[in-house]
Amino acid sequence: MSGTGSVTGAAGRAGDSDALENLARVGLIAYGVVHLLIAWLALQLAWGGGGQSADQSGALATVAESPIGKPLLWVIALGLVALALWQAAEVLRWRSGWSASGDARKKAVTRSGKAVAKTVVYLVLAFAAFRAATGGGQSSSGQQQQTAAGVFGWPAGRWLVGLAGLVVIGVGVYHVVKGVTQKFLEQVDLSTAPQGTRRLVTRLGQVGYPAKGVALGVVGALLVYAAVTFDPAKASGLDGAMRTILDAPFGRVLLTLVALGIAAFGAYCFVRARYPERT
């Protein structure tokens, strides 16, 4: 077997190994916990009891404040790293299809692209959990504002920030479509699940994905607005998106619905941990 083939084969075996899959289950549970905490913080924000930022950093800070916060943050971080490795192995699993033609090549490239994007998301969140576990960290809103300010100084930086906003909006739309069309069911293997569980999974995904899509869409819109106004302070991340929803007409009701939807997405992650299917 060639060197490249050996690497690909090893990656495929790693991706299918029981040890990595079990660690990825921990990561999926951690991902679900983070979303449940974001939902709780959003509900607090909606009803006047908000303290932490209603975003990933606020969720991790909430974990850190618990009696077993630091050890739990390490578990969350390591689980998310395993989840990232699980998705990275998926890229190499589809690598042989890159040289195919027609629909086979399109499917391989699409699946690889999605796996790369998920790998990056899980690694970023894992890094945030590591920083929170070691006493560091900053609000995601603050980080996003600093990043936007830095990019504004690049050639065509304003356009890059606007393009990033459009990409995030596109991801949000994709989440909404994924929830409406029930394509999320491709991510779980429910062949051995009872009928009641299948109905529950379907309902959670139908509610959770669109709600997360709406939140991401607002984050993207804020990025675009920051580019249009040349004001990095407008690029305020997920917490800023939650506050923007709250400031809208009937904002308290809208934010409550979004929070409940994000909670449903978190519960859906628990089901994925029970019935995992990478693709």
mmCIF file of C-alpha atoms in Angstrom:
data_model
loop_
_atom_site.group_PDB
_atom_site.id
_atom_site.type_symbol
_atom_site.label_atom_id
_atom_site.label_comp_id
_atom_site.label_asym_id
_atom_site.label_seq_id
_atom_site.Cartn_x
_atom_site.Cartn_y
_atom_site.Cartn_z
ATOM 1 C CA MET A 1 0.000 0.000 0.000
ATOM 2 C CA SER A 2 1.290 3.511 -0.780
ATOM 3 C CA GLY A 3 2.203 5.991 1.975
ATOM 4 C CA THR A 4 -0.879 8.078 1.197
ATOM 5 C CA GLY A 5 -3.079 5.003 1.217
ATOM 6 C CA SER A 6 -1.632 3.964 4.558
ATOM 7 C CA VAL A 7 -2.411 7.367 6.063
ATOM 8 C CA THR A 8 -5.941 7.321 4.664
ATOM 9 C CA GLY A 9 -6.514 3.785 5.886
ATOM 10 C CA ALA A 10 -5.207 4.640 9.336
ATOM 11 C CA ALA A 11 -7.470 7.690 9.485
ATOM 12 C CA GLY A 12 -10.449 5.613 8.480
ATOM 13 C CA ARG A 13 -9.684 3.033 11.166
ATOM 14 C CA ALA A 14 -9.216 5.804 13.731
ATOM 15 C CA GLY A 15 -12.515 7.388 12.754
ATOM 16 C CA ASP A 16 -14.301 4.057 13.130
ATOM 17 C CA SER A 17 -12.546 3.018 16.369
ATOM 18 C CA ASP A 18 -14.711 2.406 19.412
ATOM 19 C CA ALA A 19 -12.406 4.479 21.641
ATOM 20 C CA LEU A 20 -12.659 7.612 19.484
ATOM 21 C CA GLU A 21 -16.384 7.127 18.966
ATOM 22 C CA ASN A 22 -16.952 6.900 22.717
ATOM 23 C CA LEU A 23 -14.890 10.051 23.249
ATOM 24 C CA ALA A 24 -16.890 11.733 20.490
ATOM 25 C CA ARG A 25 -20.054 10.809 22.381
ATOM 26 C CA VAL A 26 -18.661 12.750 25.333
ATOM 27 C CA GLY A 27 -18.029 15.638 22.952
ATOM 28 C CA LEU A 28 -21.599 15.546 21.648
ATOM 29 C CA ILE A 29 -22.901 15.592 25.207
ATOM 30 C CA ALA A 30 -20.589 18.533 25.969
ATOM 31 C CA TYR A 31 -21.826 20.331 22.859
ATOM 32 C CA GLY A 32 -25.383 19.751 24.018
ATOM 33 C CA VAL A 33 -24.611 21.041 27.521
ATOM 34 C CA VAL A 34 -23.125 24.246 26.077
ATOM 35 C CA HIS A 35 -26.294 24.848 24.038
ATOM 36 C CA LEU A 36 -28.535 24.180 27.042
ATOM 37 C CA LEU A 37 -26.552 26.703 29.062
ATOM 38 C CA ILE A 38 -26.741 29.273 26.257
ATOM 39 C CA ALA A 39 -30.507 28.725 26.179
ATOM 40 C CA TRP A 40 -30.705 29.227 29.949
ATOM 41 C CA LEU A 41 -28.654 32.428 29.756
ATOM 42 C CA ALA A 42 -30.854 33.680 26.905
ATOM 43 C CA LEU A 43 -33.963 33.028 28.997
ATOM 44 C CA GLN A 44 -32.402 34.948 31.887
ATOM 45 C CA LEU A 45 -31.629 37.796 29.509
ATOM 46 C CA ALA A 46 -35.207 37.775 28.211
ATOM 47 C CA TRP A 47 -36.742 37.945 31.656
ATOM 48 C CA GLY A 48 -34.388 40.393 33.336
ATOM 49 C CA GLY A 49 -32.073 38.101 35.287
ATOM 50 C CA GLY A 50 -29.100 37.984 32.950
ATOM 51 C CA GLY A 51 -25.576 38.166 34.352
ATOM 52 C CA GLN A 52 -23.332 36.185 32.016
ATOM 53 C CA SER A 53 -23.145 36.794 28.280
ATOM 54 C CA ALA A 54 -25.709 34.699 26.421
ATOM 55 C CA ASP A 55 -23.082 32.966 24.294
ATOM 56 C CA GLN A 56 -20.436 30.220 24.424
ATOM 57 C CA SER A 57 -18.140 32.150 26.768
ATOM 58 C CA GLY A 58 -21.025 32.814 29.152
ATOM 59 C CA ALA A 59 -21.982 29.131 29.099
ATOM 60 C CA LEU A 60 -18.407 28.060 29.879
ATOM 61 C CA ALA A 61 -18.126 30.701 32.615
ATOM 62 C CA THR A 62 -21.318 29.292 34.150
ATOM 63 C CA VAL A 63 -19.724 25.831 34.197
ATOM 64 C CA ALA A 64 -16.544 27.261 35.754
ATOM 65 C CA GLU A 65 -18.540 28.743 38.638
ATOM 66 C CA SER A 66 -19.982 25.356 39.657
ATOM 67 C CA PRO A 67 -18.339 23.322 42.467
ATOM 68 C CA ILE A 68 -16.822 20.887 39.946
ATOM 69 C CA GLY A 69 -16.398 23.519 37.254
ATOM 70 C CA LYS A 70 -12.705 23.168 36.377
ATOM 71 C CA PRO A 71 -12.663 19.342 36.042
ATOM 72 C CA LEU A 72 -15.912 19.502 34.076
ATOM 73 C CA LEU A 73 -14.423 22.092 31.710
ATOM 74 C CA TRP A 74 -11.480 19.771 31.044
ATOM 75 C CA VAL A 75 -13.898 16.941 30.241
ATOM 76 C CA ILE A 76 -15.858 19.252 27.908
ATOM 77 C CA ALA A 77 -12.669 20.430 26.193
ATOM 78 C CA LEU A 78 -11.261 16.924 25.683
ATOM 79 C CA GLY A 79 -14.613 15.651 24.446
ATOM 80 C CA LEU A 80 -14.804 18.472 21.896
ATOM 81 C CA VAL A 81 -11.262 17.707 20.721
ATOM 82 C CA ALA A 82 -12.297 14.081 20.209
ATOM 83 C CA LEU A 83 -15.351 15.292 18.313
ATOM 84 C CA ALA A 84 -13.091 17.409 16.101
ATOM 85 C CA LEU A 85 -10.818 14.419 15.431
ATOM 86 C CA TRP A 86 -13.876 12.320 14.591
ATOM 87 C CA GLN A 87 -14.876 14.865 11.951
ATOM 88 C CA ALA A 88 -11.288 15.229 10.700
ATOM 89 C CA ALA A 89 -11.196 11.482 10.100
ATOM 90 C CA GLU A 90 -14.365 11.918 8.068
ATOM 91 C CA VAL A 91 -12.468 14.168 5.635
ATOM 92 C CA LEU A 92 -9.924 11.461 4.920
ATOM 93 C CA ARG A 93 -12.686 8.854 4.740
ATOM 94 C CA TRP A 94 -14.140 10.721 1.748
ATOM 95 C CA ARG A 95 -10.738 11.559 0.245
ATOM 96 C CA SER A 96 -10.848 8.714 -2.280
ATOM 97 C CA GLY A 97 -13.971 10.246 -3.811
ATOM 98 C CA TRP A 98 -12.263 13.548 -4.651
ATOM 99 C CA SER A 99 -10.827 12.077 -7.829
ATOM 100 C CA ALA A 100 -14.145 10.518 -8.900
ATOM 101 C CA SER A 101 -16.523 12.153 -11.351
ATOM 102 C CA GLY A 102 -20.102 13.394 -11.410
ATOM 103 C CA ASP A 103 -22.308 12.992 -8.384
ATOM 104 C CA ALA A 104 -19.776 10.798 -6.558
ATOM 105 C CA ARG A 105 -17.155 13.555 -6.609
ATOM 106 C CA LYS A 106 -19.723 16.209 -5.672
ATOM 107 C CA LYS A 107 -20.881 14.143 -2.702
ATOM 108 C CA ALA A 108 -17.307 13.487 -1.528
ATOM 109 C CA VAL A 109 -16.294 17.146 -1.778
ATOM 110 C CA THR A 110 -19.493 18.336 -0.064
ATOM 111 C CA ARG A 111 -19.156 15.877 2.795
ATOM 112 C CA SER A 112 -15.471 16.745 3.196
ATOM 113 C CA GLY A 113 -16.233 20.473 3.265
ATOM 114 C CA LYS A 114 -18.898 20.025 5.934
ATOM 115 C CA ALA A 115 -16.537 17.880 8.007
ATOM 116 C CA VAL A 116 -13.795 20.517 7.792
ATOM 117 C CA ALA A 117 -16.211 23.242 8.906
ATOM 118 C CA LYS A 118 -17.417 21.150 11.853
ATOM 119 C CA THR A 119 -13.832 20.316 12.811
ATOM 120 C CA VAL A 120 -12.983 24.014 13.005
ATOM 121 C CA VAL A 121 -16.099 24.811 15.064
ATOM 122 C CA TYR A 122 -15.390 22.040 17.576
ATOM 123 C CA LEU A 123 -11.706 23.014 17.893
ATOM 124 C CA VAL A 124 -12.579 26.680 18.486
ATOM 125 C CA LEU A 125 -15.066 25.716 21.190
ATOM 126 C CA ALA A 126 -12.573 23.249 22.706
ATOM 127 C CA PHE A 127 -9.942 26.022 22.836
ATOM 128 C CA ALA A 128 -12.448 28.275 24.607
ATOM 129 C CA ALA A 129 -13.148 25.495 27.127
ATOM 130 C CA PHE A 130 -9.402 24.985 27.725
ATOM 131 C CA ARG A 131 -8.963 28.725 28.318
ATOM 132 C CA ALA A 132 -11.905 28.777 30.720
ATOM 133 C CA ALA A 133 -10.461 25.752 32.561
ATOM 134 C CA THR A 134 -7.124 27.520 33.008
ATOM 135 C CA GLY A 135 -8.673 30.784 34.147
ATOM 136 C CA GLY A 136 -8.373 32.694 30.879
ATOM 137 C CA GLY A 137 -10.966 33.613 28.333
ATOM 138 C CA GLN A 138 -12.889 36.577 27.063
ATOM 139 C CA SER A 139 -16.453 37.043 25.889
ATOM 140 C CA SER A 140 -17.011 35.855 22.346
ATOM 141 C CA SER A 141 -18.536 39.256 21.591
ATOM 142 C CA GLY A 142 -15.332 40.985 22.659
ATOM 143 C CA GLN A 143 -13.209 38.574 20.653
ATOM 144 C CA GLN A 144 -15.340 39.077 17.570
ATOM 145 C CA GLN A 145 -15.150 42.857 17.901
ATOM 146 C CA GLN A 146 -11.353 42.710 18.239
ATOM 147 C CA THR A 147 -11.097 40.405 15.244
ATOM 148 C CA ALA A 148 -13.325 42.656 13.143
ATOM 149 C CA ALA A 149 -11.292 45.712 14.155
ATOM 150 C CA GLY A 150 -8.111 43.944 13.087
ATOM 151 C CA VAL A 151 -9.556 42.824 9.756
ATOM 152 C CA PHE A 152 -10.792 46.354 9.019
ATOM 153 C CA GLY A 153 -7.135 47.359 8.875
ATOM 154 C CA TRP A 154 -6.376 44.900 6.063
ATOM 155 C CA PRO A 155 -6.646 45.766 2.373
ATOM 156 C CA ALA A 156 -10.310 45.206 1.477
ATOM 157 C CA GLY A 157 -10.848 44.300 5.135
ATOM 158 C CA ARG A 158 -14.287 45.883 5.203
ATOM 159 C CA TRP A 159 -15.369 43.638 2.344
ATOM 160 C CA LEU A 160 -13.928 40.581 4.089
ATOM 161 C CA VAL A 161 -15.955 41.304 7.228
ATOM 162 C CA GLY A 162 -19.064 41.749 5.108
ATOM 163 C CA LEU A 163 -18.335 38.501 3.252
ATOM 164 C CA ALA A 164 -17.874 36.679 6.571
ATOM 165 C CA GLY A 165 -21.255 38.014 7.660
ATOM 166 C CA LEU A 166 -22.893 36.733 4.485
ATOM 167 C CA VAL A 167 -21.295 33.315 5.028
ATOM 168 C CA VAL A 168 -22.659 33.173 8.584
ATOM 169 C CA ILE A 169 -26.093 34.193 7.299
ATOM 170 C CA GLY A 170 -25.839 31.384 4.750
ATOM 171 C CA VAL A 171 -24.997 28.906 7.514
ATOM 172 C CA GLY A 172 -28.004 30.156 9.450
ATOM 173 C CA VAL A 173 -30.278 29.679 6.431
ATOM 174 C CA TYR A 174 -28.810 26.198 5.971
ATOM 175 C CA HIS A 175 -29.717 25.326 9.573
ATOM 176 C CA VAL A 176 -33.282 26.509 9.032
ATOM 177 C CA VAL A 177 -33.619 24.505 5.807
ATOM 178 C CA LYS A 178 -32.022 21.483 7.486
ATOM 179 C CA GLY A 179 -34.624 21.634 10.227
ATOM 180 C CA VAL A 180 -37.592 22.162 7.904
ATOM 181 C CA THR A 181 -36.571 19.385 5.483
ATOM 182 C CA GLN A 182 -35.503 17.032 8.328
ATOM 183 C CA LYS A 183 -32.094 16.424 6.739
ATOM 184 C CA PHE A 184 -30.660 16.344 10.248
ATOM 185 C CA LEU A 185 -32.003 12.788 10.483
ATOM 186 C CA GLU A 186 -29.061 11.740 8.284
ATOM 187 C CA GLN A 187 -26.803 12.490 11.257
ATOM 188 C CA VAL A 188 -28.325 9.867 13.516
ATOM 189 C CA ASP A 189 -28.690 6.119 13.164
ATOM 190 C CA LEU A 190 -32.203 5.404 14.457
ATOM 191 C CA SER A 191 -32.495 1.920 12.969
ATOM 192 C CA THR A 192 -32.563 0.360 16.459
ATOM 193 C CA ALA A 193 -34.461 3.187 18.172
ATOM 194 C CA PRO A 194 -38.095 2.761 19.266
ATOM 195 C CA GLN A 195 -40.786 4.688 17.410
ATOM 196 C CA GLY A 196 -41.288 7.139 20.285
ATOM 197 C CA THR A 197 -37.598 8.044 20.228
ATOM 198 C CA ARG A 198 -37.725 8.639 16.473
ATOM 199 C CA ARG A 199 -40.635 11.045 16.901
ATOM 200 C CA LEU A 200 -38.826 12.848 19.732
ATOM 201 C CA VAL A 201 -35.637 13.200 17.686
ATOM 202 C CA THR A 202 -37.595 14.551 14.735
ATOM 203 C CA ARG A 203 -39.377 17.164 16.855
ATOM 204 C CA LEU A 204 -36.178 18.280 18.576
ATOM 205 C CA GLY A 205 -34.416 18.751 15.258
ATOM 206 C CA GLN A 206 -37.389 20.520 13.682
ATOM 207 C CA VAL A 207 -37.374 23.051 16.509
ATOM 208 C CA GLY A 208 -33.660 23.187 17.336
ATOM 209 C CA TYR A 209 -32.090 23.683 13.927
ATOM 210 C CA PRO A 210 -34.297 26.602 12.816
ATOM 211 C CA ALA A 211 -33.833 28.339 16.183
ATOM 212 C CA LYS A 212 -30.068 28.046 15.955
ATOM 213 C CA GLY A 213 -30.283 29.176 12.339
ATOM 214 C CA VAL A 214 -32.145 32.342 13.365
ATOM 215 C CA ALA A 215 -29.500 33.140 15.990
ATOM 216 C CA LEU A 216 -26.681 32.603 13.483
ATOM 217 C CA GLY A 217 -28.514 34.698 10.909
ATOM 218 C CA VAL A 218 -28.645 37.626 13.327
ATOM 219 C CA VAL A 219 -24.924 37.189 14.120
ATOM 220 C CA GLY A 220 -24.186 37.344 10.384
ATOM 221 C CA ALA A 221 -26.431 40.371 9.921
ATOM 222 C CA LEU A 222 -24.532 42.186 12.690
ATOM 223 C CA LEU A 223 -21.252 41.431 10.900
ATOM 224 C CA VAL A 224 -22.637 42.825 7.657
ATOM 225 C CA TYR A 225 -23.914 45.901 9.522
ATOM 226 C CA ALA A 226 -20.458 46.353 11.072
ATOM 227 C CA ALA A 227 -18.936 46.278 7.582
ATOM 228 C CA VAL A 228 -21.469 48.734 6.167
ATOM 229 C CA THR A 229 -21.021 51.202 9.051
ATOM 230 C CA PHE A 230 -17.282 50.501 9.402
ATOM 231 C CA ASP A 231 -17.863 49.987 13.139
ATOM 232 C CA PRO A 232 -16.333 46.820 14.696
ATOM 233 C CA ALA A 233 -18.414 47.396 17.850
ATOM 234 C CA LYS A 234 -21.457 46.240 15.853
ATOM 235 C CA ALA A 235 -19.840 42.800 15.368
ATOM 236 C CA SER A 236 -20.980 41.668 18.795
ATOM 237 C CA GLY A 237 -21.278 37.898 18.396
ATOM 238 C CA LEU A 238 -23.983 35.608 19.701
ATOM 239 C CA ASP A 239 -24.615 37.642 22.854
ATOM 240 C CA GLY A 240 -25.144 40.731 20.685
ATOM 241 C CA ALA A 241 -27.499 38.728 18.480
ATOM 242 C CA MET A 242 -29.554 37.711 21.514
ATOM 243 C CA ARG A 243 -29.763 41.326 22.672
ATOM 244 C CA THR A 244 -30.741 42.443 19.164
ATOM 245 C CA ILE A 245 -33.601 39.934 19.177
ATOM 246 C CA LEU A 246 -34.639 41.204 22.629
ATOM 247 C CA ASP A 247 -34.752 44.794 21.334
ATOM 248 C CA ALA A 248 -37.063 43.849 18.451
ATOM 249 C CA PRO A 249 -40.856 44.233 18.695
ATOM 250 C CA PHE A 250 -42.165 41.433 20.945
ATOM 251 C CA GLY A 251 -38.480 40.788 21.652
ATOM 252 C CA ARG A 252 -39.006 39.034 24.970
ATOM 253 C CA VAL A 253 -41.325 36.488 23.352
ATOM 254 C CA LEU A 254 -39.050 36.058 20.328
ATOM 255 C CA LEU A 255 -35.949 35.577 22.484
ATOM 256 C CA THR A 256 -37.808 33.073 24.638
ATOM 257 C CA LEU A 257 -38.762 31.069 21.557
ATOM 258 C CA VAL A 258 -35.181 31.167 20.253
ATOM 259 C CA ALA A 259 -33.885 30.084 23.670
ATOM 260 C CA LEU A 260 -36.310 27.154 23.819
ATOM 261 C CA GLY A 261 -35.280 26.181 20.295
ATOM 262 C CA ILE A 262 -31.577 26.256 21.208
ATOM 263 C CA ALA A 263 -32.418 24.101 24.232
ATOM 264 C CA ALA A 264 -34.102 21.654 21.851
ATOM 265 C CA PHE A 265 -30.906 21.608 19.759
ATOM 266 C CA GLY A 266 -28.925 20.812 22.903
ATOM 267 C CA ALA A 267 -31.263 17.913 23.682
ATOM 268 C CA TYR A 268 -30.878 16.745 20.081
ATOM 269 C CA CYS A 269 -27.093 16.580 20.634
ATOM 270 C CA PHE A 270 -27.725 14.164 23.514
ATOM 271 C CA VAL A 271 -29.695 11.928 21.170
ATOM 272 C CA ARG A 272 -26.849 12.093 18.621
ATOM 273 C CA ALA A 273 -24.522 10.896 21.368
ATOM 274 C CA ARG A 274 -26.801 7.891 21.891
ATOM 275 C CA TYR A 275 -27.265 7.149 18.171
ATOM 276 C CA PRO A 276 -24.189 8.656 16.458
ATOM 277 C CA GLU A 277 -23.770 8.707 12.714
ATOM 278 C CA ARG A 278 -21.083 11.056 11.356
ATOM 279 C CA THR A 279 -22.602 11.597 7.920
#
